[in-house]
Coordinates of C-alpha atoms and ligand atoms in Angstrom, one line a residue:
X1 CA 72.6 144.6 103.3
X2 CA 72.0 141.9 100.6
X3 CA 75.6 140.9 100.8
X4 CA 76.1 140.2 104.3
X5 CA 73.3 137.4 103.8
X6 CA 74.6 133.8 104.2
X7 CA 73.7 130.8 102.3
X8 CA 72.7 128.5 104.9
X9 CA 73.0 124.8 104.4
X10 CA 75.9 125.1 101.5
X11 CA 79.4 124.7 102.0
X12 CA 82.1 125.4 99.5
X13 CA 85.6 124.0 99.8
X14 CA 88.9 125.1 97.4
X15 CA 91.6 122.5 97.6
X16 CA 95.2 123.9 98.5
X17 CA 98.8 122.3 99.7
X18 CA 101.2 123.4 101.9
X19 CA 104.6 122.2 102.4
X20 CA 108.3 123.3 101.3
X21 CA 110.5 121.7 98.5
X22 CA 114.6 121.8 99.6
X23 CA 118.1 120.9 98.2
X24 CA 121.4 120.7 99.4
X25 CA 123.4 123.9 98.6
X26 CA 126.3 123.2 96.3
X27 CA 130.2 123.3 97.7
X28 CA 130.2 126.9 95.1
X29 CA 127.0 128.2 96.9
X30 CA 128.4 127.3 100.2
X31 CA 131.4 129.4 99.5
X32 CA 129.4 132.1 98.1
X33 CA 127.5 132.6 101.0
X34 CA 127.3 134.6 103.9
X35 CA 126.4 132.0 105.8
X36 CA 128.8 129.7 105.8
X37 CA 126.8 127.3 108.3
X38 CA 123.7 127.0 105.9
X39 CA 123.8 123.7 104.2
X40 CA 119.9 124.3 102.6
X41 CA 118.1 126.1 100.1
X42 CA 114.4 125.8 101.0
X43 CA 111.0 127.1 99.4
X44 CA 107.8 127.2 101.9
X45 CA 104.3 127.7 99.7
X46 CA 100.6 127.5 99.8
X47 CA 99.6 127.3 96.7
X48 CA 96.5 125.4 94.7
X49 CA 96.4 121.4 94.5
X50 CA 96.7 121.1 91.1
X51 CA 100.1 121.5 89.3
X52 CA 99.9 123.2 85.8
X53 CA 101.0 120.8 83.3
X54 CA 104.0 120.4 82.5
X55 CA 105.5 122.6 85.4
X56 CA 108.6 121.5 88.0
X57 CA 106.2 123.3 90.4
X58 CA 104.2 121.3 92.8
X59 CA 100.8 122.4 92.9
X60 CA 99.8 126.4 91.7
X61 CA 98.0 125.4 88.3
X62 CA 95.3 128.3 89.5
X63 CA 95.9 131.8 91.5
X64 CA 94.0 131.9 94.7
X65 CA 94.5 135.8 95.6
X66 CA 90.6 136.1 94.8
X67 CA 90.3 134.3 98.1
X68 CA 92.7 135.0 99.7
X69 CA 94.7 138.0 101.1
X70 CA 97.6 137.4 102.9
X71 CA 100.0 134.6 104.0
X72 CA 102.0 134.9 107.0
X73 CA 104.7 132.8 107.4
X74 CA 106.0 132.5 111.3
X75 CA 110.0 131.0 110.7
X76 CA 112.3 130.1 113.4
X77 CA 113.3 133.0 116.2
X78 CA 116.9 132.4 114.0
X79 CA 116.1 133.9 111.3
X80 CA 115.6 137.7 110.7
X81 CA 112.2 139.3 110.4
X82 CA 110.8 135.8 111.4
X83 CA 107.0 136.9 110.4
X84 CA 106.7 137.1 106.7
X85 CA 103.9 138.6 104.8
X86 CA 103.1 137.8 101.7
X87 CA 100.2 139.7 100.5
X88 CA 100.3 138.8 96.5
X89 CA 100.7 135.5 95.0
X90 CA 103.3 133.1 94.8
X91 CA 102.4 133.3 98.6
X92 CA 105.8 131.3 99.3
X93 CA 109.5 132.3 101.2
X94 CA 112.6 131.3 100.1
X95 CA 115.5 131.2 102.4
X96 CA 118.9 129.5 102.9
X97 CA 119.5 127.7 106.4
X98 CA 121.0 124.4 108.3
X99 CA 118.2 123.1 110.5
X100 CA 114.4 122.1 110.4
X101 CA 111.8 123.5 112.4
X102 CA 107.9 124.1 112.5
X103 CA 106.3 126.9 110.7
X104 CA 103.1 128.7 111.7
X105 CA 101.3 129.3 108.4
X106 CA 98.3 131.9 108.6
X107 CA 96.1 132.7 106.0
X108 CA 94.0 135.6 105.9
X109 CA 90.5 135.5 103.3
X110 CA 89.5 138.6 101.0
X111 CA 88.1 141.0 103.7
X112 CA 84.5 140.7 101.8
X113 CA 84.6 136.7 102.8
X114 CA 83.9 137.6 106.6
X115 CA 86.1 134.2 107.2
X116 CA 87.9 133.9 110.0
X117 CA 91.9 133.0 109.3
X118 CA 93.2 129.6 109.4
X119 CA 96.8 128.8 111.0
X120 CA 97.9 125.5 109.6
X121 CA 101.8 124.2 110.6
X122 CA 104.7 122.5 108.1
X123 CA 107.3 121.1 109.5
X124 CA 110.0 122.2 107.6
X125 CA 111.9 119.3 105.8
X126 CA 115.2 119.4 104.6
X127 CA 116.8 116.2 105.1
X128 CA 115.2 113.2 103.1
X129 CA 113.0 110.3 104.6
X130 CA 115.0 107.3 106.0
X131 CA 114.8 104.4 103.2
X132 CA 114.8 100.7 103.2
X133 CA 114.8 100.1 99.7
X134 CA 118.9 100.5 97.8
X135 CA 120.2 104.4 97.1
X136 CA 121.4 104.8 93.7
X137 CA 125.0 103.1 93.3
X138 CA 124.3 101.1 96.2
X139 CA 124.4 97.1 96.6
X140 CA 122.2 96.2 99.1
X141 CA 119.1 97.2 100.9
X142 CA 120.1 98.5 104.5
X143 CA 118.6 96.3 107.3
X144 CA 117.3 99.3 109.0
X145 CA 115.6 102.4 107.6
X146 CA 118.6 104.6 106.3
X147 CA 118.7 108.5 106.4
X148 CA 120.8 108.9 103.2
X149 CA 124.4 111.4 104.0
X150 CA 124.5 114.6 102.6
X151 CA 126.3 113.1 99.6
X152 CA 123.9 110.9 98.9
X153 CA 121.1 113.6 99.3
X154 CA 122.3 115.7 97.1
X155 CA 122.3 112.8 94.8
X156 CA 118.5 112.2 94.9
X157 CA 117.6 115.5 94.5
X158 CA 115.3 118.5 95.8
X159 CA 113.5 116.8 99.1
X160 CA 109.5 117.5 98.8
X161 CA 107.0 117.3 102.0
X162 CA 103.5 118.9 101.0
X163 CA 100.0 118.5 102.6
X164 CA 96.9 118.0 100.3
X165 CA 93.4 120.3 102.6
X166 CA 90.6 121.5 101.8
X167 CA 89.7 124.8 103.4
X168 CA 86.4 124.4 103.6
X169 CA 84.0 127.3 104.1
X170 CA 80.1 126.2 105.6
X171 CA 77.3 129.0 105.5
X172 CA 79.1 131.7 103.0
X173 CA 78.2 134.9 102.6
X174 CA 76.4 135.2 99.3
X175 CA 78.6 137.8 97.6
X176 CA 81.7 135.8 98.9
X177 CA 79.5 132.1 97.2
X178 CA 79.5 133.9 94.2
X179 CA 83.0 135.0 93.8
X180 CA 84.3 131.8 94.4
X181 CA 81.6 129.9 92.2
X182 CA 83.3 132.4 89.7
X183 CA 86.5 130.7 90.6
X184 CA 86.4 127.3 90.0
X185 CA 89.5 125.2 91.0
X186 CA 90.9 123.2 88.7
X187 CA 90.3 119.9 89.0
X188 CA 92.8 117.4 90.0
X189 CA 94.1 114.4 87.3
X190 CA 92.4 111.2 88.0
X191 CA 96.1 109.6 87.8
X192 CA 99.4 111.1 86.9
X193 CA 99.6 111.4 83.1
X194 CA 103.3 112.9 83.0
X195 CA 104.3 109.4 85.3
X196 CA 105.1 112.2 88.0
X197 CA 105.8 110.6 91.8
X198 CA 102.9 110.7 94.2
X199 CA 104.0 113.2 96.7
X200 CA 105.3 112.0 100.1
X201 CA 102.6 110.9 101.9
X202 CA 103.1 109.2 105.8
X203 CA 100.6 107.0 105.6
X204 CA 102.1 105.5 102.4
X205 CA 105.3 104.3 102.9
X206 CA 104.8 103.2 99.0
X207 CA 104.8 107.3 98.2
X208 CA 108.4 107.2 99.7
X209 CA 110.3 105.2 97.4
X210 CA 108.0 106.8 94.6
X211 CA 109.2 110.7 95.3
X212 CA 113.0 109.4 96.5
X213 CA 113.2 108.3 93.0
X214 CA 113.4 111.8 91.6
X215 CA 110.9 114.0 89.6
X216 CA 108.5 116.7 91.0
X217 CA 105.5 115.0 92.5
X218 CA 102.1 115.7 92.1
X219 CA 98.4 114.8 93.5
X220 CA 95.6 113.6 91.5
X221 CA 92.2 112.5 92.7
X222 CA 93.4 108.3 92.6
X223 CA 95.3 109.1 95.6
X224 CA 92.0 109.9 97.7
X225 CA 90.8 106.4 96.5
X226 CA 94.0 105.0 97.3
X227 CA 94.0 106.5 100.9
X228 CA 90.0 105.3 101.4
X229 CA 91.6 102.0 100.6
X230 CA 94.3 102.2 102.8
X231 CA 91.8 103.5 106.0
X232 CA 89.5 100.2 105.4
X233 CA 92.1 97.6 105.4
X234 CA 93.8 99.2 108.6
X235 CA 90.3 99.0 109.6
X236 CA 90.2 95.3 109.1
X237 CA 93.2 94.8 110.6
X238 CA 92.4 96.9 114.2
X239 CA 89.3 94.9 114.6
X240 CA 91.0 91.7 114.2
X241 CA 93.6 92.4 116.6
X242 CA 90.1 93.9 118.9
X243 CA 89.0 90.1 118.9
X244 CA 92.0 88.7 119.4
X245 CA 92.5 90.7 122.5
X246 CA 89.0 90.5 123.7
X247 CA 89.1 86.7 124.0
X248 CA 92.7 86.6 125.7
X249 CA 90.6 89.0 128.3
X250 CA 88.0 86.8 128.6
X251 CA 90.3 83.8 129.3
X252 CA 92.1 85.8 131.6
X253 CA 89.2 86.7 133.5
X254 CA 88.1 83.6 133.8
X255 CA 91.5 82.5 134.7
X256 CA 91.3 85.1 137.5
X257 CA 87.7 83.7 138.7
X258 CA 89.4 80.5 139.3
X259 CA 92.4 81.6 141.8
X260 CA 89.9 84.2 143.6
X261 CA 87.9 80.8 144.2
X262 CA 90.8 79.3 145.4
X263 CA 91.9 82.0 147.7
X264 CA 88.6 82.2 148.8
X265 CA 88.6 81.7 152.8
X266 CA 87.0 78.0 153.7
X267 CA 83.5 78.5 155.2
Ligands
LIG1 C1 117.3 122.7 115.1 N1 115.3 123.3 116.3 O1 118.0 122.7 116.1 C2 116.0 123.4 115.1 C3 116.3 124.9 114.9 C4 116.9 126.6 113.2 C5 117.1 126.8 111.8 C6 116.5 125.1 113.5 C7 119.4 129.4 110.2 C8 118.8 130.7 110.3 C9 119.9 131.8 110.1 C10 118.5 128.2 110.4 O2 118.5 127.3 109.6 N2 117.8 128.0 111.5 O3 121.0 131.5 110.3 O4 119.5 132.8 109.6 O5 117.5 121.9 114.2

């Protein structure tokens, strides 16, 4: 069959995030609820890398339910119906709830695709980073990193923690190389043109301050430079420290050479 033919040698990526967004439920939610112990309101996605413009969304600018089919999200044994499948786009959950935890993210391709599912894992966020830099309304910089109280939380706003991949897809079957070269992704924005925050990144500690300061972060291609950058100079820096250690060896082995001469017995 002509369709179950692959094209060898090519391989075809479509960039994605994962990740959830969360904010601290009001005192009036709170009250509202029926769960009186839930402190969160939390969103966990997977949706396409590049936001659409002018969106609060992170990410999602294009649908990807031509490639893919379903998204299971595996929640904590706490909550009810833990396994959720979400078989039509936004493939997200929303919930309510007081702790973080891991979550086991499946996704299953278009049956035609012959692709094997992925499972990638989020760590759910709801509590923002620790800071070293002032909160608002504060006077000085805390000594050591800070993890904001829940009133100052709710002051900076919706926490976001998303992962930029690339599912990447080697030797395709032809039919399935065609309907995603039907599909191009959008691409992303060389830099942010709205001034949006880079998204939390922990590599970056810069990307920390930048998304604690409020506004719906986004990714755009400069941050790939950016982290290239970043690799090389920690690159620079581990081999330094390498030479640096190699020659206290070497001193120390001699060093050693010395006493084991010394205890040496007398002929
Ligand atoms: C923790 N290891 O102790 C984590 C567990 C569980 C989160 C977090 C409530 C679910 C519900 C909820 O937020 N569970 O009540 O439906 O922090």
């Amino acid at each position: 069959m002509a369709d179950r033919v692959r094209v060898r040698g090519v391989t075809i990526h479509r960039p994605i995030i994962y990740g959830n967004t969360a904010t601290v439920l009001t005192p009036a939610e709170r009250e509202t609820s029926h769960y009186p112990d839930h402190t969160h309101r939390w969103t966990v996605a997977v949706r396409s890398a590049t936001s659409a413009p002018d969106s609060d969304v992170v990410g999602g600018a294009d649908d990807l339910a031509y490639f893919i089919k379903r998204v299971t999200f595996k929640l904590h044994d706490t909550y009810p119906n833990p396994t959720r499948n979400i078989d039509k786009p936004p493939f997200e959950v929303s919930e309510t709830g007081w702790g973080e935890f891991e979550i086991q993210i499946r996704i299953t391709f278009v049956a035609e695709s012959g692709e094997k599912a992925i499972t990638l894992y989020h760590h759910l966020k709801l509590h923002p980073w620790s800071v070293t830099f002032p909160l608002p309304n504060a006077t000085s910089v805390p000594a050591e990193p800070e993890i904001p109280s829940p009133e100052n939380a709710a002051k900076l706003g919706p926490v976001h923690s998303w992962q930029y991949d690339e599912i990447v897809f080697a030797d395709p079957f032809q039919n399935f190389l065609a309907l995603l070269t039907a599909h191009p992704p959008t691409p992303l924005p060389k830099t942010s043109l709205s001034k949006k925050p880079v998204p939390f990144h922990m590599s970056n500690p810069a990307s920390l301050e930048a998304s604690l300061k409020g506004g719906v972060p986004e990714f755009t291609s400069a941050m790939e430079k950016e982290e290239a950058d970043r690799l090389e100079e920690a690159k620079g820096k581990i081999i330094k420290e390498q030479e640096k250690w190699r020659s206290i060896l070497m001193e120390k082995e001699k060093e050693l050479e010395k006493l084991q001469k010394l205890l040496a017995p007398k002929e």
